[in-house]
Amino acid sequence: MNREWLEKDFYKELGVSSSATADDIKKAYRKLARDLHPDKNPGDAKAEERFKAVSEAHAVLSDTEKRKEYDEARRLFASGAFGRGGFAPGGGYAPGGFNGEFNLGDIFGGAAGGGDGGLGDLLGGLFNRGGGRASTRPRRGSDVETETTLGFREAAQGVTVPLRMTSPSPCTTCHGSGAKPGTSPRVCPHCNGTGVISRNQGAFGFSEPCEDCRGTGSIIDDPCVDCHGTGIQNRTRTITVRVPPGVRDGQRIRLAGQGEAGLRGAPAGDLFVTVHVSNDKVFGRTGDDLTLVLPVSYSELVLGTTVSVPTLDGRVGVKVPAGTADGRTLRVRGRGVPKRDGTSGDLLVTVKVAVPQKLDDDATEALRNYADAEKAGGFDPRAGWAGA
Ligand SMILES: [Zn+2]
Ligand SMILES: [Zn+2]
């Protein structure tokens, strides 16, 4: 049903272009509504059909928000986005973790509107608003928010973590139908299973949720005793979440279909995990670059050396060239935080002189000799400094 609506061309229905202004739409609608009004065309089923179609088109296009969603839905529909796996409800994940090719854009709730529950959701948002048009579709389960704290290195490298959650799940006794095993819900005779009651008031028809079945379209005579007919049970479950490499502190990961169960077998909501990343003693992070401060001696900076430094993945030898200034940052390409495209950021090594607090006699004497030699050699650390 929703899909049908999506395939309708509301602009064509009103005879306006898709770039029509709100005023154009209002004018076109008024004229058509006058011409097609049932009072003016008694017994003309075709005119009545058109009148309804025009009213429907106007209801969506005259509402800025709805029109925006409709345009977006049609744009996506035209581009074939709905045909691909990424938009299938629950696509890209398997219970107990992701299957082989999970979609990063998807789980990071990417830029493209975060394609929530897919087609149904998009249209649900479009057509269920305001309660005027209740859907016959059972309501999708709620989204669930949770959080987890990862170690710095886990977050940078990616990790699989178990998340324990108590949340409503489909009742195992009735498999979410809400009806006692061996029985099944029957179609609501009051609304014929549509969940809505249409009423006519003057020339205008409107619908409201059916009271007998509370909008679900079905009636349960013999409720399941374990879930009292709701189809839902509270269950503690542990799900394994694969956190991809490179996740940042505060980032939210979306797991499609891992949220609350829907009422009576409706699709489950999504699970959103906010990730906190703890600090590391050695490493820091700037975007995808890994940073660290490397303690060195003065003589190492002057003479140059190669120092073994840790990375997320083993150690690497970093060459400190002779004459390196204190505080300089050396870049080791590709040894930073893994990126989504499979490459990695860089490792940024900042050298910092460690000054000895105590020297033995030999070292002190050697340093004094060095200081004299330095002076004799013409080195003045303050040459050109502060007007000297
Ligand atoms: Zn049950
Ligand atoms: Zn009903």
Tab-separated table of N, CA, C and O and ligand atoms in Angstrom, residues 188 190-191 195 210 212-213 217, ligand 2:
chain	number	residue	atom	x	y	z
A	188	CYS	N	-10.339	-8.097	12.412
A	188	CYS	CA	-11.315	-7.254	13.101
A	188	CYS	C	-12.502	-6.981	12.176
A	188	CYS	O	-12.315	-6.465	11.072
A	190	HIS	N	-14.948	-4.992	12.613
A	190	HIS	CA	-15.387	-3.603	12.639
A	190	HIS	C	-14.718	-2.779	11.536
A	190	HIS	O	-15.357	-1.973	10.884
A	191	CYS	N	-13.422	-3.043	11.351
A	191	CYS	CA	-12.690	-2.260	10.347
A	191	CYS	C	-12.215	-3.128	9.191
A	191	CYS	O	-11.457	-2.672	8.350
A	195	GLY	N	-7.734	-1.491	10.400
A	195	GLY	CA	-7.292	-0.740	11.567
A	195	GLY	C	-7.815	0.685	11.611
A	195	GLY	O	-7.607	1.388	12.589
A	210	CYS	N	-9.334	2.347	14.482
A	210	CYS	CA	-10.475	1.544	14.924
A	210	CYS	C	-10.365	1.300	16.432
A	210	CYS	O	-9.305	0.934	16.933
A	212	ASP	N	-12.151	-0.935	18.235
A	212	ASP	CA	-12.292	-2.347	18.605
A	212	ASP	C	-10.949	-3.058	18.659
A	212	ASP	O	-10.706	-3.885	19.534
A	213	CYS	N	-10.085	-2.757	17.702
A	213	CYS	CA	-8.805	-3.467	17.619
A	213	CYS	C	-7.641	-2.535	17.918
A	213	CYS	O	-6.489	-2.913	17.752
A	217	GLY	N	-6.005	-3.955	13.503
A	217	GLY	CA	-6.668	-4.685	12.424
A	217	GLY	C	-7.027	-6.110	12.784
A	217	GLY	O	-7.673	-6.800	12.000
B	2	ZN	ZN	-10.680	-2.867	13.952
